[in-house]
């Protein structure tokens, strides 16, 4: 009797611990997507403040954004190597740690040279973290036996929406970018570690003959090109919508991030239903129609005569472009981590090229011309999606 009474509570405690671990394991991957979105939007929301602090013009700021893109694209072979040698779980921990440490450095950079350096490091850490969590998501989707990638990317949008609103609030309160970013790093360091510990060990067996990275070829090129244009659209709106609000629409520091908040918020809502739309209509139709809708939204923002209409335009654009990355990465992930890293490389090259191109167009012809370029690319995504059979 005594033994049974002793074992009863012990088994209950063990069961509770196992249940808690299982919940953490289910929550870890969505949390990683949320964290990436939060940090991404936090940086984007404070670009106007950092630009003003260092007195940068549009062309000079484009060089800072270009460094971030170079760091992101140049690090994809590193991301593939880390995933091959240490597994996506450990790669997410390493890259996430660098990401949290680099963000405050962006906020305190005293000159252009250091801002460019920190931007490159931040871009590299972001891409390594991004590839790792998408690899984790592709494995989870395969284990689930159904489409869940859109839902995972919806958590990224929860992060971007939260980050944009938080950025708007702290900017209105005149909190400096450094203290804003330092607080985020301090708050999310422990959850990042807990998420890493909750995931099962996935370290692969080392193989000297194993190919760890390849430039996409064949049908994967079509996926990469769709992702390439999608990255230009997302990255350019993230980096320039706040400046468009502030410089062209004369919004304040607190109001400038609201355009991106509208973009991210509607992207979130669209991704919540994206998997069901994919099952009913197919990825090609969803991405194609959505990209045309995104073009309409961007052109509304370009032609807008007041701030609310700009926010509405970017919100429509977010609804339309929401499915590009989830479905491209889901399709590439079905062909393995090497294919995913290769498609991600080509995709995120758009993040390298897009924001600086928009910046140079803005410097020469005004921000409206730069945004019109983004709208045209949305139409190109729709045309490419109609021919991309591997999206299905």
Coordinates of C-alpha atoms in Angstrom, one line a residue:
X1 CA 0.0 0.0 0.0
X2 CA 2.8 2.4 0.9
X3 CA 4.6 1.7 -2.3
X4 CA 1.4 2.4 -4.3
X5 CA 0.8 5.7 -2.5
X6 CA 4.4 6.7 -3.1
X7 CA 4.4 5.8 -6.8
X8 CA 1.1 7.5 -7.4
X9 CA 2.3 11.1 -6.9
X10 CA 5.6 10.3 -8.5
X11 CA 3.9 9.1 -11.7
X12 CA 1.7 12.2 -11.6
X13 CA 4.7 14.5 -11.5
X14 CA 6.5 12.5 -14.2
X15 CA 3.3 12.7 -16.4
X16 CA 3.0 16.5 -15.8
X17 CA 6.7 17.0 -16.7
X18 CA 6.2 14.9 -19.9
X19 CA 3.1 16.9 -20.8
X20 CA 4.9 20.2 -20.2
X21 CA 7.8 19.1 -22.4
X22 CA 5.4 18.0 -25.1
X23 CA 3.7 21.4 -25.0
X24 CA 7.0 23.2 -25.2
X25 CA 8.0 21.0 -28.1
X26 CA 4.8 21.9 -30.0
X27 CA 5.2 25.6 -29.2
X28 CA 8.9 25.9 -30.0
X29 CA 8.7 26.1 -33.8
X30 CA 5.8 28.6 -33.8
X31 CA 7.8 30.6 -31.2
X32 CA 10.9 30.7 -33.4
X33 CA 8.8 32.1 -36.3
X34 CA 7.2 34.6 -34.0
X35 CA 10.6 35.8 -32.7
X36 CA 12.1 36.2 -36.2
X37 CA 9.1 38.3 -37.2
X38 CA 9.2 40.4 -34.0
X39 CA 12.9 41.3 -34.4
X40 CA 12.5 41.9 -38.2
X41 CA 9.7 44.3 -37.7
X42 CA 11.4 46.0 -34.7
X43 CA 14.4 46.9 -36.8
X44 CA 12.2 48.0 -39.7
X45 CA 10.1 50.2 -37.4
X46 CA 13.1 52.1 -36.1
X47 CA 14.8 52.7 -39.4
X48 CA 13.4 56.3 -39.6
X49 CA 14.8 57.1 -36.2
X50 CA 18.2 55.5 -36.9
X51 CA 18.3 57.3 -40.3
X52 CA 17.6 60.7 -38.6
X53 CA 20.1 60.1 -35.8
X54 CA 22.9 59.6 -38.3
X55 CA 21.5 62.1 -40.9
X56 CA 21.5 59.6 -43.8
X57 CA 20.0 60.4 -47.2
X58 CA 18.0 57.7 -49.2
X59 CA 21.0 56.6 -51.2
X60 CA 23.2 56.2 -48.1
X61 CA 20.5 54.3 -46.3
X62 CA 20.3 52.0 -49.3
X63 CA 23.9 51.1 -48.8
X64 CA 23.1 50.1 -45.2
X65 CA 20.2 47.9 -46.3
X66 CA 22.4 46.5 -49.1
X67 CA 24.9 45.4 -46.4
X68 CA 22.1 43.5 -44.6
X69 CA 21.2 41.8 -47.9
X70 CA 24.8 40.9 -48.6
X71 CA 25.1 39.4 -45.2
X72 CA 21.8 37.4 -45.6
X73 CA 22.5 36.0 -49.1
X74 CA 26.2 35.4 -48.5
X75 CA 25.5 33.4 -45.4
X76 CA 23.3 30.8 -47.0
X77 CA 26.2 28.4 -47.6
X78 CA 27.0 28.8 -44.0
X79 CA 23.4 28.1 -43.0
X80 CA 23.5 24.9 -45.1
X81 CA 26.7 23.9 -43.5
X82 CA 25.4 24.5 -40.0
X83 CA 22.3 22.6 -40.7
X84 CA 24.2 19.7 -42.2
X85 CA 26.7 19.5 -39.3
X86 CA 24.7 20.5 -36.3
X87 CA 21.1 20.1 -37.3
X88 CA 18.4 22.9 -37.6
X89 CA 17.7 22.8 -33.8
X90 CA 21.2 23.8 -32.8
X91 CA 21.6 26.2 -35.8
X92 CA 18.5 28.0 -34.7
X93 CA 20.0 28.4 -31.2
X94 CA 23.4 29.7 -32.5
X95 CA 21.9 32.1 -35.1
X96 CA 19.1 33.3 -32.7
X97 CA 21.7 34.2 -30.1
X98 CA 23.7 36.2 -32.6
X99 CA 20.5 37.9 -33.7
X100 CA 19.6 39.0 -30.2
X101 CA 23.1 40.3 -29.5
X102 CA 23.4 42.2 -32.8
X103 CA 20.1 44.0 -32.7
X104 CA 21.1 46.4 -29.9
X105 CA 24.3 47.1 -31.7
X106 CA 22.3 48.4 -34.7
X107 CA 20.6 50.8 -32.3
X108 CA 23.8 52.2 -30.9
X109 CA 26.0 52.3 -34.0
X110 CA 27.7 55.7 -33.8
X111 CA 28.6 56.1 -37.5
X112 CA 27.8 54.8 -41.0
X113 CA 30.7 52.3 -41.2
X114 CA 29.7 50.4 -38.0
X115 CA 26.0 50.5 -38.9
X116 CA 26.8 48.9 -42.2
X117 CA 28.9 46.2 -40.4
X118 CA 26.2 45.5 -37.9
X119 CA 23.7 45.4 -40.6
X120 CA 25.7 42.7 -42.5
X121 CA 26.0 40.6 -39.3
X122 CA 22.3 41.0 -38.5
X123 CA 21.4 39.9 -42.1
X124 CA 23.6 36.8 -41.8
X125 CA 22.2 35.8 -38.5
X126 CA 18.6 36.3 -39.8
X127 CA 19.1 34.1 -42.8
X128 CA 20.8 31.3 -40.8
X129 CA 17.9 31.4 -38.3
X130 CA 15.4 31.6 -41.1
X131 CA 16.7 28.5 -42.9
X132 CA 16.9 26.6 -39.7
X133 CA 13.4 27.2 -38.6
X134 CA 12.0 26.6 -42.0
X135 CA 13.8 23.3 -42.1
X136 CA 12.3 22.5 -38.7
X137 CA 8.9 23.5 -40.1
X138 CA 9.3 21.3 -43.2
X139 CA 10.0 18.3 -41.0
X140 CA 7.0 19.1 -38.8
X141 CA 4.8 19.4 -41.9
X142 CA 6.0 16.0 -43.2
X143 CA 5.3 14.4 -39.8
X144 CA 1.9 16.0 -39.6
X145 CA 1.0 14.7 -43.1
X146 CA -0.8 17.9 -44.0
X147 CA 0.0 21.5 -44.9
X148 CA 1.0 23.6 -41.9
X149 CA 3.6 25.9 -43.3
X150 CA 1.2 28.8 -43.9
X151 CA 0.2 28.5 -40.2
X152 CA 3.8 28.6 -39.1
X153 CA 4.5 31.7 -41.3
X154 CA 1.4 33.2 -39.7
X155 CA 3.3 33.2 -36.4
X156 CA 6.0 35.2 -38.2
X157 CA 3.3 37.7 -39.0
X158 CA 2.1 37.7 -35.4
X159 CA 5.7 38.8 -34.6
X160 CA 5.9 41.4 -37.4
X161 CA 2.5 42.9 -36.4
X162 CA 3.5 43.0 -32.8
X163 CA 6.9 44.4 -33.6
X164 CA 5.5 47.1 -35.8
X165 CA 2.9 48.2 -33.1
X166 CA 5.5 48.0 -30.4
X167 CA 7.9 50.1 -32.5
X168 CA 5.2 52.7 -33.1
X169 CA 4.5 52.9 -29.3
X170 CA 8.1 53.2 -28.2
X171 CA 9.0 55.7 -30.9
X172 CA 6.0 57.8 -29.8
X173 CA 7.4 57.6 -26.3
X174 CA 10.8 58.7 -27.6
X175 CA 12.6 55.6 -26.4
X176 CA 15.9 55.3 -28.2
X177 CA 16.4 52.4 -30.6
X178 CA 19.2 51.0 -28.4
X179 CA 17.1 50.7 -25.3
X180 CA 14.2 49.3 -27.4
X181 CA 16.4 46.6 -28.9
X182 CA 18.3 45.9 -25.7
X183 CA 15.0 45.3 -23.9
X184 CA 13.9 42.8 -26.6
X185 CA 17.2 40.9 -26.4
X186 CA 16.9 40.7 -22.6
X187 CA 13.3 39.5 -22.6
X188 CA 13.6 36.9 -25.4
X189 CA 17.0 35.3 -24.6
X190 CA 15.6 32.8 -22.0
X191 CA 12.5 31.8 -24.2
X192 CA 14.9 31.2 -27.1
X193 CA 17.0 28.9 -24.9
X194 CA 13.9 27.1 -23.6
X195 CA 12.6 26.6 -27.1
X196 CA 16.0 25.1 -28.2
X197 CA 16.0 22.7 -25.2
X198 CA 12.5 21.6 -25.9
X199 CA 13.2 20.4 -29.4
X200 CA 14.4 16.8 -29.9
X201 CA 18.1 16.4 -30.8
X202 CA 18.4 16.3 -34.6
X203 CA 22.2 16.5 -35.1
X204 CA 22.9 14.5 -38.3
X205 CA 25.7 12.0 -38.7
X206 CA 28.7 13.6 -40.3
X207 CA 29.5 12.5 -43.8
X208 CA 32.5 13.7 -45.8
X209 CA 30.8 12.9 -49.1
X210 CA 27.5 14.7 -48.3
X211 CA 26.8 17.7 -50.4
X212 CA 25.5 20.4 -48.2
X213 CA 24.7 23.3 -50.6
X214 CA 23.7 23.7 -54.2
X215 CA 22.4 26.5 -56.4
X216 CA 18.8 25.6 -57.4
X217 CA 18.3 24.2 -60.9
X218 CA 15.5 22.9 -63.1
X219 CA 12.0 23.4 -61.6
X220 CA 13.6 24.7 -58.4
X221 CA 14.7 27.8 -60.3
X222 CA 11.0 28.7 -60.8
X223 CA 10.4 28.4 -57.1
X224 CA 13.4 30.5 -56.4
X225 CA 12.4 33.3 -58.8
X226 CA 8.9 33.5 -57.2
X227 CA 10.6 33.7 -53.8
X228 CA 13.1 36.3 -55.2
X229 CA 10.3 38.7 -56.3
X230 CA 8.4 38.0 -53.1
X231 CA 11.4 38.9 -51.0
X232 CA 11.8 42.2 -52.9
X233 CA 8.2 43.0 -52.2
X234 CA 8.2 42.1 -48.5
X235 CA 11.7 43.5 -47.8
X236 CA 11.1 46.8 -49.6
X237 CA 7.7 47.4 -47.9
X238 CA 9.3 46.6 -44.5
X239 CA 12.2 49.0 -45.1
X240 CA 10.5 51.8 -46.9
X241 CA 6.9 52.0 -45.9
X242 CA 7.8 53.9 -42.7
X243 CA 9.9 56.3 -44.6
X244 CA 7.1 56.8 -47.1
X245 CA 4.7 57.6 -44.3
X246 CA 7.1 60.0 -42.7
X247 CA 8.7 61.8 -45.7
X248 CA 5.8 61.7 -48.2
X249 CA 2.7 61.6 -46.0
X250 CA 4.3 63.7 -43.1
X251 CA 3.5 61.2 -40.4
X252 CA 5.3 61.4 -37.1
X253 CA 7.7 58.8 -35.6
X254 CA 4.8 57.1 -33.8
X255 CA 2.6 56.9 -36.9
X256 CA 5.2 55.9 -39.5
X257 CA 5.3 52.2 -38.5
X258 CA 1.5 51.9 -38.8
X259 CA 1.7 51.2 -42.6
X260 CA 3.9 48.2 -42.0
X261 CA 1.7 47.2 -39.1
X262 CA -1.3 47.1 -41.5
X263 CA 0.7 45.1 -44.0
X264 CA 1.8 42.6 -41.4
X265 CA -1.5 42.4 -39.7
X266 CA -3.4 41.4 -42.9
X267 CA -0.6 39.1 -43.9
X268 CA -1.2 37.3 -40.6
X269 CA -4.9 36.9 -41.2
X270 CA -4.3 35.6 -44.7
X271 CA -1.8 33.0 -43.5
X272 CA -4.2 31.7 -40.9
X273 CA -6.5 30.5 -43.7
X274 CA -3.7 29.9 -46.3
X275 CA -3.4 26.1 -45.7
X276 CA -7.2 25.7 -46.2
X277 CA -7.1 27.8 -49.4
X278 CA -4.2 25.7 -50.7
X279 CA -6.1 22.5 -50.1
X280 CA -9.2 23.8 -51.9
X281 CA -7.7 25.8 -54.8
X282 CA -4.0 24.8 -55.1
X283 CA -0.9 26.8 -54.4
X284 CA -0.5 28.2 -57.9
X285 CA -3.9 29.8 -58.0
X286 CA -3.6 31.2 -54.4
X287 CA -0.2 32.7 -55.0
X288 CA -1.2 34.0 -58.5
X289 CA -4.4 35.7 -57.4
X290 CA -2.9 37.0 -54.2
X291 CA 0.0 38.6 -56.0
X292 CA -2.4 40.5 -58.3
X293 CA -4.2 41.6 -55.2
X294 CA -0.9 42.8 -53.7
X295 CA -0.2 44.9 -56.8
X296 CA -3.6 46.6 -56.4
X297 CA -2.8 47.4 -52.8
X298 CA 0.6 48.8 -53.6
X299 CA -0.8 51.1 -56.3
X300 CA -3.5 52.3 -53.9
X301 CA -0.7 53.3 -51.5
X302 CA 1.2 55.1 -54.3
X303 CA -1.9 57.1 -55.3
X304 CA -3.1 57.7 -51.7
X305 CA -3.9 61.2 -50.7
X306 CA -4.0 60.6 -47.0
X307 CA -2.5 58.4 -44.3
X308 CA -5.5 56.1 -43.7
X309 CA -5.6 55.2 -47.4
X310 CA -1.8 54.4 -47.4
X311 CA -2.4 52.0 -44.5
X312 CA -5.3 50.4 -46.3
X313 CA -3.2 50.0 -49.5
X314 CA -0.4 48.3 -47.7
X315 CA -2.9 46.1 -45.8
X316 CA -4.3 44.9 -49.1
X317 CA -0.7 44.2 -50.3
X318 CA 0.0 42.2 -47.2
X319 CA -3.1 40.1 -47.8
X320 CA -2.0 39.3 -51.3
X321 CA 1.6 38.5 -50.9
X322 CA 1.1 36.4 -47.7
X323 CA 1.3 33.0 -49.4
X324 CA 4.4 33.4 -51.4
X325 CA 7.0 32.3 -48.9
X326 CA 5.0 29.6 -47.1
X327 CA 4.2 27.8 -50.3
X328 CA 7.6 28.3 -51.9
X329 CA 9.4 27.0 -48.9
X330 CA 6.9 24.1 -48.4
X331 CA 7.5 23.0 -52.0
X332 CA 11.2 23.3 -51.7
X333 CA 11.3 21.6 -48.3
X334 CA 9.7 18.5 -49.8
X335 CA 13.0 18.0 -51.8
X336 CA 15.2 18.2 -48.7
X337 CA 17.3 20.7 -46.8
X338 CA 19.8 21.2 -49.7
X339 CA 16.9 22.2 -52.0
X340 CA 15.4 24.4 -49.3
X341 CA 18.7 26.2 -48.7
X342 CA 19.3 26.7 -52.5
X343 CA 15.8 28.1 -53.1
X344 CA 16.2 30.3 -50.0
X345 CA 19.4 31.6 -51.4
X346 CA 17.8 32.7 -54.7
X347 CA 14.7 33.9 -52.9
X348 CA 16.5 36.1 -50.4
X349 CA 18.7 37.5 -53.1
X350 CA 15.6 39.6 -53.6
X351 CA 16.0 41.0 -50.1
X352 CA 19.6 41.9 -51.2
X353 CA 18.6 43.7 -54.3
X354 CA 15.1 45.0 -53.7
X355 CA 15.4 47.6 -50.8
X356 CA 18.5 49.3 -52.3
X357 CA 16.9 49.5 -55.7
X358 CA 13.8 51.1 -54.2
X359 CA 16.2 53.5 -52.3
X360 CA 18.0 54.5 -55.5
X361 CA 14.7 55.0 -57.3
X362 CA 13.5 57.1 -54.4
X363 CA 16.7 59.1 -54.5
X364 CA 16.3 59.8 -58.2
X365 CA 12.6 59.9 -58.8
X366 CA 10.9 59.9 -55.4
X367 CA 9.5 57.1 -53.2
X368 CA 6.3 56.8 -55.2
X369 CA 8.4 55.6 -58.2
X370 CA 10.1 53.1 -55.9
X371 CA 6.8 51.7 -54.6
X372 CA 5.4 51.5 -58.2
X373 CA 8.4 49.3 -59.0
X374 CA 7.2 47.0 -56.1
X375 CA 3.7 46.9 -57.6
X376 CA 5.0 45.8 -61.0
X377 CA 7.0 43.0 -59.4
X378 CA 3.8 41.7 -57.8
X379 CA 2.4 41.3 -61.3
X380 CA 5.6 39.4 -62.2
X381 CA 5.1 37.0 -59.3
X382 CA 1.5 36.3 -60.5
X383 CA 2.8 35.4 -64.0
X384 CA 5.5 33.2 -62.6
X385 CA 3.2 31.4 -60.2
X386 CA 0.8 30.5 -63.1
X387 CA 3.7 28.4 -64.6
X388 CA 5.3 27.0 -61.5
X389 CA 4.0 23.4 -61.4
X390 CA 6.3 22.5 -58.5
X391 CA 4.4 24.9 -56.3
X392 CA 1.7 22.2 -56.0

